mmCIF file of C-alpha atoms and ligand atoms in Angstrom:
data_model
loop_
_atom_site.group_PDB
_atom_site.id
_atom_site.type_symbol
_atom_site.label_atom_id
_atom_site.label_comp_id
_atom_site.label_asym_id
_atom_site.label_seq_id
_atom_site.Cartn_x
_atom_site.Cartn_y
_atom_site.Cartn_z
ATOM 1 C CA UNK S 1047 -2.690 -14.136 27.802
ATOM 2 C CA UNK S 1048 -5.731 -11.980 27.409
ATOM 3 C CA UNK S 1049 -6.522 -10.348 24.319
ATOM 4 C CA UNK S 1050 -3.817 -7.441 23.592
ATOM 5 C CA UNK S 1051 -6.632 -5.531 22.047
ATOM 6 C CA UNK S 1052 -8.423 -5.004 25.082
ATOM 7 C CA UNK S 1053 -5.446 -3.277 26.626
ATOM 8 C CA UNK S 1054 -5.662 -0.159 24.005
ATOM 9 C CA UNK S 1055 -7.589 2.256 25.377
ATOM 10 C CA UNK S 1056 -9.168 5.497 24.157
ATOM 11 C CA UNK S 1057 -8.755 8.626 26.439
ATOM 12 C CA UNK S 1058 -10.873 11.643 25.795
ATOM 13 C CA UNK S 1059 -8.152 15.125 27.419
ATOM 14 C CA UNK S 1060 -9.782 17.621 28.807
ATOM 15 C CA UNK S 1061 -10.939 20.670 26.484
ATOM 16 C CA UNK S 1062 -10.989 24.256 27.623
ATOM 17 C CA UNK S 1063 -13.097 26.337 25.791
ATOM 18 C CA UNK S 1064 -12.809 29.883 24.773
ATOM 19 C CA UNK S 1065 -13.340 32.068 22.815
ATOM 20 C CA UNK S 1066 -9.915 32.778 21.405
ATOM 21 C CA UNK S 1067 -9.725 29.241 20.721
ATOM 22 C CA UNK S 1068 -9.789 25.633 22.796
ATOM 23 C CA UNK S 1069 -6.658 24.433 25.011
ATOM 24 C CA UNK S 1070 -6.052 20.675 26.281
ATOM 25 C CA UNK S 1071 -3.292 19.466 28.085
ATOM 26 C CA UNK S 1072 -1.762 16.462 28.704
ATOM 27 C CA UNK S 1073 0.827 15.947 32.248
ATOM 28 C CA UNK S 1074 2.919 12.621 32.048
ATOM 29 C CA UNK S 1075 1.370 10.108 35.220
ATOM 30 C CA UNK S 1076 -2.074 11.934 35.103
ATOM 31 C CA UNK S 1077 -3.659 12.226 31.763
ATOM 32 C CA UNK S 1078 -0.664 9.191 30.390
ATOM 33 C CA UNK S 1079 -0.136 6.351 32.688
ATOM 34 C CA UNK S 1080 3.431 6.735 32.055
ATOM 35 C CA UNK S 1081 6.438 9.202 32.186
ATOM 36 C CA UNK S 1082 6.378 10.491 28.820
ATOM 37 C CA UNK S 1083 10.711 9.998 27.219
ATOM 38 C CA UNK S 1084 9.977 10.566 23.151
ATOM 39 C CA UNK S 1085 7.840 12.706 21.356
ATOM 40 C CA UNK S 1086 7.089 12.707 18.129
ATOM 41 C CA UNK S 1087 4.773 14.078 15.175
ATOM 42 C CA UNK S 1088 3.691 12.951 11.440
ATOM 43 C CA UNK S 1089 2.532 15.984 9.032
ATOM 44 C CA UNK S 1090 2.354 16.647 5.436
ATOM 45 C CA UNK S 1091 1.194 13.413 4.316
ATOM 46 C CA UNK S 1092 0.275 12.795 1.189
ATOM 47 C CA UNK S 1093 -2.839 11.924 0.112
ATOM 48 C CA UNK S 1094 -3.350 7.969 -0.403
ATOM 49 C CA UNK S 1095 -0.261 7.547 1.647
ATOM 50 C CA UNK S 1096 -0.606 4.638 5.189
ATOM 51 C CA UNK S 1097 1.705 5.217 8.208
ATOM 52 C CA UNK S 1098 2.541 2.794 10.712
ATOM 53 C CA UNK S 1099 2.415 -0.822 9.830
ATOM 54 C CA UNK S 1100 4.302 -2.503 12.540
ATOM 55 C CA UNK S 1101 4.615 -3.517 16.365
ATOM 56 C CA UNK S 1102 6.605 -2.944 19.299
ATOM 57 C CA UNK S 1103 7.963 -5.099 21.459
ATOM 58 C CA UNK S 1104 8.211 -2.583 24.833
ATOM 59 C CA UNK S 1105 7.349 0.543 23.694
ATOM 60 C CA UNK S 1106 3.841 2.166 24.366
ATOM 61 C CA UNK S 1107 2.340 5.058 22.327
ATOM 62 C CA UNK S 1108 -0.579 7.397 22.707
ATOM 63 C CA UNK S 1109 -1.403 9.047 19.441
ATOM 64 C CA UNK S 1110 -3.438 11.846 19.231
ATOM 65 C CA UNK S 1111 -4.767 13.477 15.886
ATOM 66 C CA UNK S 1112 -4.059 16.983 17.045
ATOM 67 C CA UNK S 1113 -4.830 18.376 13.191
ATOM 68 C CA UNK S 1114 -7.214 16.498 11.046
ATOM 69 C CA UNK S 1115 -8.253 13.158 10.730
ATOM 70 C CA UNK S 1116 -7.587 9.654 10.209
ATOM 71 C CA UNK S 1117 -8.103 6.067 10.543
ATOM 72 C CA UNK S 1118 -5.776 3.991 13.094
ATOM 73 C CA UNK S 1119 -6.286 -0.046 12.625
ATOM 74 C CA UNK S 1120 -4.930 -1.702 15.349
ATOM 75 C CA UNK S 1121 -4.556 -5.677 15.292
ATOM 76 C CA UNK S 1122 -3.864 -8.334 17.731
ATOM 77 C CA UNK S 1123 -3.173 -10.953 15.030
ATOM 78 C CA UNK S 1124 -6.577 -12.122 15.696
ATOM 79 C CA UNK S 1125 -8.982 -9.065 16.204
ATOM 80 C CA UNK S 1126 -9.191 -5.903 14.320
ATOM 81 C CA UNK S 1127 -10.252 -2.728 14.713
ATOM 82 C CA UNK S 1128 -10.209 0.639 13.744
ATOM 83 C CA UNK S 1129 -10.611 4.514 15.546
ATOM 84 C CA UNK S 1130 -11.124 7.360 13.697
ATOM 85 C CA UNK S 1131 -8.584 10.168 14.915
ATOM 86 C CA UNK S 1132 -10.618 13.270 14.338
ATOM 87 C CA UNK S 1133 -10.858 15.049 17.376
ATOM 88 C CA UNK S 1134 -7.853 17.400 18.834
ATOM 89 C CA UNK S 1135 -8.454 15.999 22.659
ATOM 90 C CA UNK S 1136 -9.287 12.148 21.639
ATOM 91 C CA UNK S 1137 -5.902 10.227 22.554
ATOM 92 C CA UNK S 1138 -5.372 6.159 21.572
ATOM 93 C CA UNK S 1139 -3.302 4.455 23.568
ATOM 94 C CA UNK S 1140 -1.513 1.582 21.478
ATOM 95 C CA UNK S 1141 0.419 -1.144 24.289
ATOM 96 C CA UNK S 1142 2.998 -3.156 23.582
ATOM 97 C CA UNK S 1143 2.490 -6.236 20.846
ATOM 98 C CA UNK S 1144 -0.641 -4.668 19.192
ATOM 99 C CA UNK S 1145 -0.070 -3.864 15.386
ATOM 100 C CA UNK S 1146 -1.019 -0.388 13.740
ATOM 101 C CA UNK S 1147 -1.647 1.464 10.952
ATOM 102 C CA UNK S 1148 -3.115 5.045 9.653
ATOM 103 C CA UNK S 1149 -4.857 5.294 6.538
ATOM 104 C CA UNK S 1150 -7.395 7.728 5.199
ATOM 105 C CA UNK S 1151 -5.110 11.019 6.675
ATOM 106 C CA UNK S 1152 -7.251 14.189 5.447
ATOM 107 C CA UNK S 1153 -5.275 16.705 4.259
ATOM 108 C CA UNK S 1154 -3.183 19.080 6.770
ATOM 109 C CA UNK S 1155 -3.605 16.316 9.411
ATOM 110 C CA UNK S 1156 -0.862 16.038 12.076
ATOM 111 C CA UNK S 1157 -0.554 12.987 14.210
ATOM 112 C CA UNK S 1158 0.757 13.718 17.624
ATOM 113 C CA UNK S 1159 2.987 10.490 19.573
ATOM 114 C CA UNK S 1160 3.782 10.747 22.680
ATOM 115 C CA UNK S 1161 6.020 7.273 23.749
ATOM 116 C CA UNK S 1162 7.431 5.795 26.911
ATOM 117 C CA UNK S 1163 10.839 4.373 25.359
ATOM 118 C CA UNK S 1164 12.995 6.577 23.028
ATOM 119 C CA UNK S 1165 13.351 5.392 19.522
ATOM 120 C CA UNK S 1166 14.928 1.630 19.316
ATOM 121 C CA UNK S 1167 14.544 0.174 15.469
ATOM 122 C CA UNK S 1168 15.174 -3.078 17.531
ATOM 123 C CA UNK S 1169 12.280 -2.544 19.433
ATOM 124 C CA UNK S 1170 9.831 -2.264 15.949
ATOM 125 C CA UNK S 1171 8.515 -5.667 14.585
ATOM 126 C CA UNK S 1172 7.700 -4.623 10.837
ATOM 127 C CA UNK S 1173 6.881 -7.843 9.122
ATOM 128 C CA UNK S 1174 3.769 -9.563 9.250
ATOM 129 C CA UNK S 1175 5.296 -12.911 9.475
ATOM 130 C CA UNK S 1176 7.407 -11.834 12.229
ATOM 131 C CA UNK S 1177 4.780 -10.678 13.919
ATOM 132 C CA UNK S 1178 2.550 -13.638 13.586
ATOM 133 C CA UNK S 1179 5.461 -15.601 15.109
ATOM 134 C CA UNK S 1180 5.676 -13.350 18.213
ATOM 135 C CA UNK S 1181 2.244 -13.302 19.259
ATOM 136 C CA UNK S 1182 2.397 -17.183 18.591
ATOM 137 C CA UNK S 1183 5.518 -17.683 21.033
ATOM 138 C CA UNK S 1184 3.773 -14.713 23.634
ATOM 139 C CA UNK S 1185 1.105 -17.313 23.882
ATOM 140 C CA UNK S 1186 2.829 -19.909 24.743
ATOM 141 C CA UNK S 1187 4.843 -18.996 27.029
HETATM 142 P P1 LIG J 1782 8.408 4.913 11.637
HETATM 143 O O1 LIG J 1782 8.147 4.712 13.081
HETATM 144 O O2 LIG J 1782 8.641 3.702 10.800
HETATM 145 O O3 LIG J 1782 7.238 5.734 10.973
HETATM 146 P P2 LIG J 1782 5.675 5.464 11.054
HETATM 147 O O4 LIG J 1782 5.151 6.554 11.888
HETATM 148 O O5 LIG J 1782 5.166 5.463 9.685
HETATM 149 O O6 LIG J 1782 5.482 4.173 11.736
HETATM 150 O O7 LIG J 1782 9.615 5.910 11.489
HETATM 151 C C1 LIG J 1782 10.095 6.340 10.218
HETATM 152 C C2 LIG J 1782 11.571 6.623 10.332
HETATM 153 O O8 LIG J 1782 11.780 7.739 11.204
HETATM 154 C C3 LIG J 1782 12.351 5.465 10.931
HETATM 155 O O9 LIG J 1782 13.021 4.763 9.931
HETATM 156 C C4 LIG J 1782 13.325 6.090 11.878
HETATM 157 C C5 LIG J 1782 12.843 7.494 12.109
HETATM 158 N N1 LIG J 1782 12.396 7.737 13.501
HETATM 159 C C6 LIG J 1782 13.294 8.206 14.434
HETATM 160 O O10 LIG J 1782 14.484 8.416 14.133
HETATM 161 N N2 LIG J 1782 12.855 8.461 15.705
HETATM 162 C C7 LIG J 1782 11.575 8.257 16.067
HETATM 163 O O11 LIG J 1782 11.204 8.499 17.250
HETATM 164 C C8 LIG J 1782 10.647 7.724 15.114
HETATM 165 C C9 LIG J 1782 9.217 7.459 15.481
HETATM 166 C C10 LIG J 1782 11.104 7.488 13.830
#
């Protein structure tokens, strides 16, 4: 298995600009590599308060910080790292297996998700120890 980390990636949409105000756009296939089923949004956090904090098993998520800004750390069980969400076109994609978590929202900040499986709470891992375990038994398999 190759790192899980390396299979996030970070797509930059493209911006129109105007005068009246910029535009991107985002067409399931093209701009995500996959047909977008659930959609949903985080807003009105407050301050000091984390989202995230768990895995899934199958579902993939882009996140986009269409509003604001904030700190996604994403973890393989072995490597971290962290992206700061502060541009309106910048768009993380988060695979299957790797862990995340968003800290540090500014105020007013709303966190865009677009998902390729609709919502399954069997599908989230949310404990650390249960995680541990499952990238443990996806290596050695
Ligand atoms: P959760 O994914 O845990 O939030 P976070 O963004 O912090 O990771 O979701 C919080 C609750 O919202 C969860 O208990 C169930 C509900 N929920 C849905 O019903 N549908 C959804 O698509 C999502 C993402 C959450």
């Amino acid at each position: 298995m190759g790192r899980l980390l390396d299979k996030v990636i970070i797509f930059k949409f493209s911006k129109v600009c105007d005068p009246r105000g910029n535009l991107s756009f985002i067409e399931e296939g093209c701009h995500v590599p996959f047909s977008i089923k659930r959609v949903f949004y985080i807003y009105d956090v407050p301050g000091g308060e984390n989202r995230g904090g768990h895995a899934h098993r199958d579902n993939t998520t882009v996140l986009i910080a269409v509003s604001g800004s904030v700190d996604l750390r994403l973890t393989d069980g072995e490597h971290e790292s962290v992206v700061r969400m502060n541009r309106a076109n910048k768009g993380v994609l988060i695979p299957p297996g790797v862990w995340d978590s968003m800290h540090d929202f500014t105020t007013g900040t709303v966190c865009l998700a677009l998902c390729d499986h609709h919502y399954e709470e069997e599908d989230y891992i949310r404990d650390l120890d249960e995680y541990h375990d499952y990238i443990k038994s996806l290596k050695d398999k």
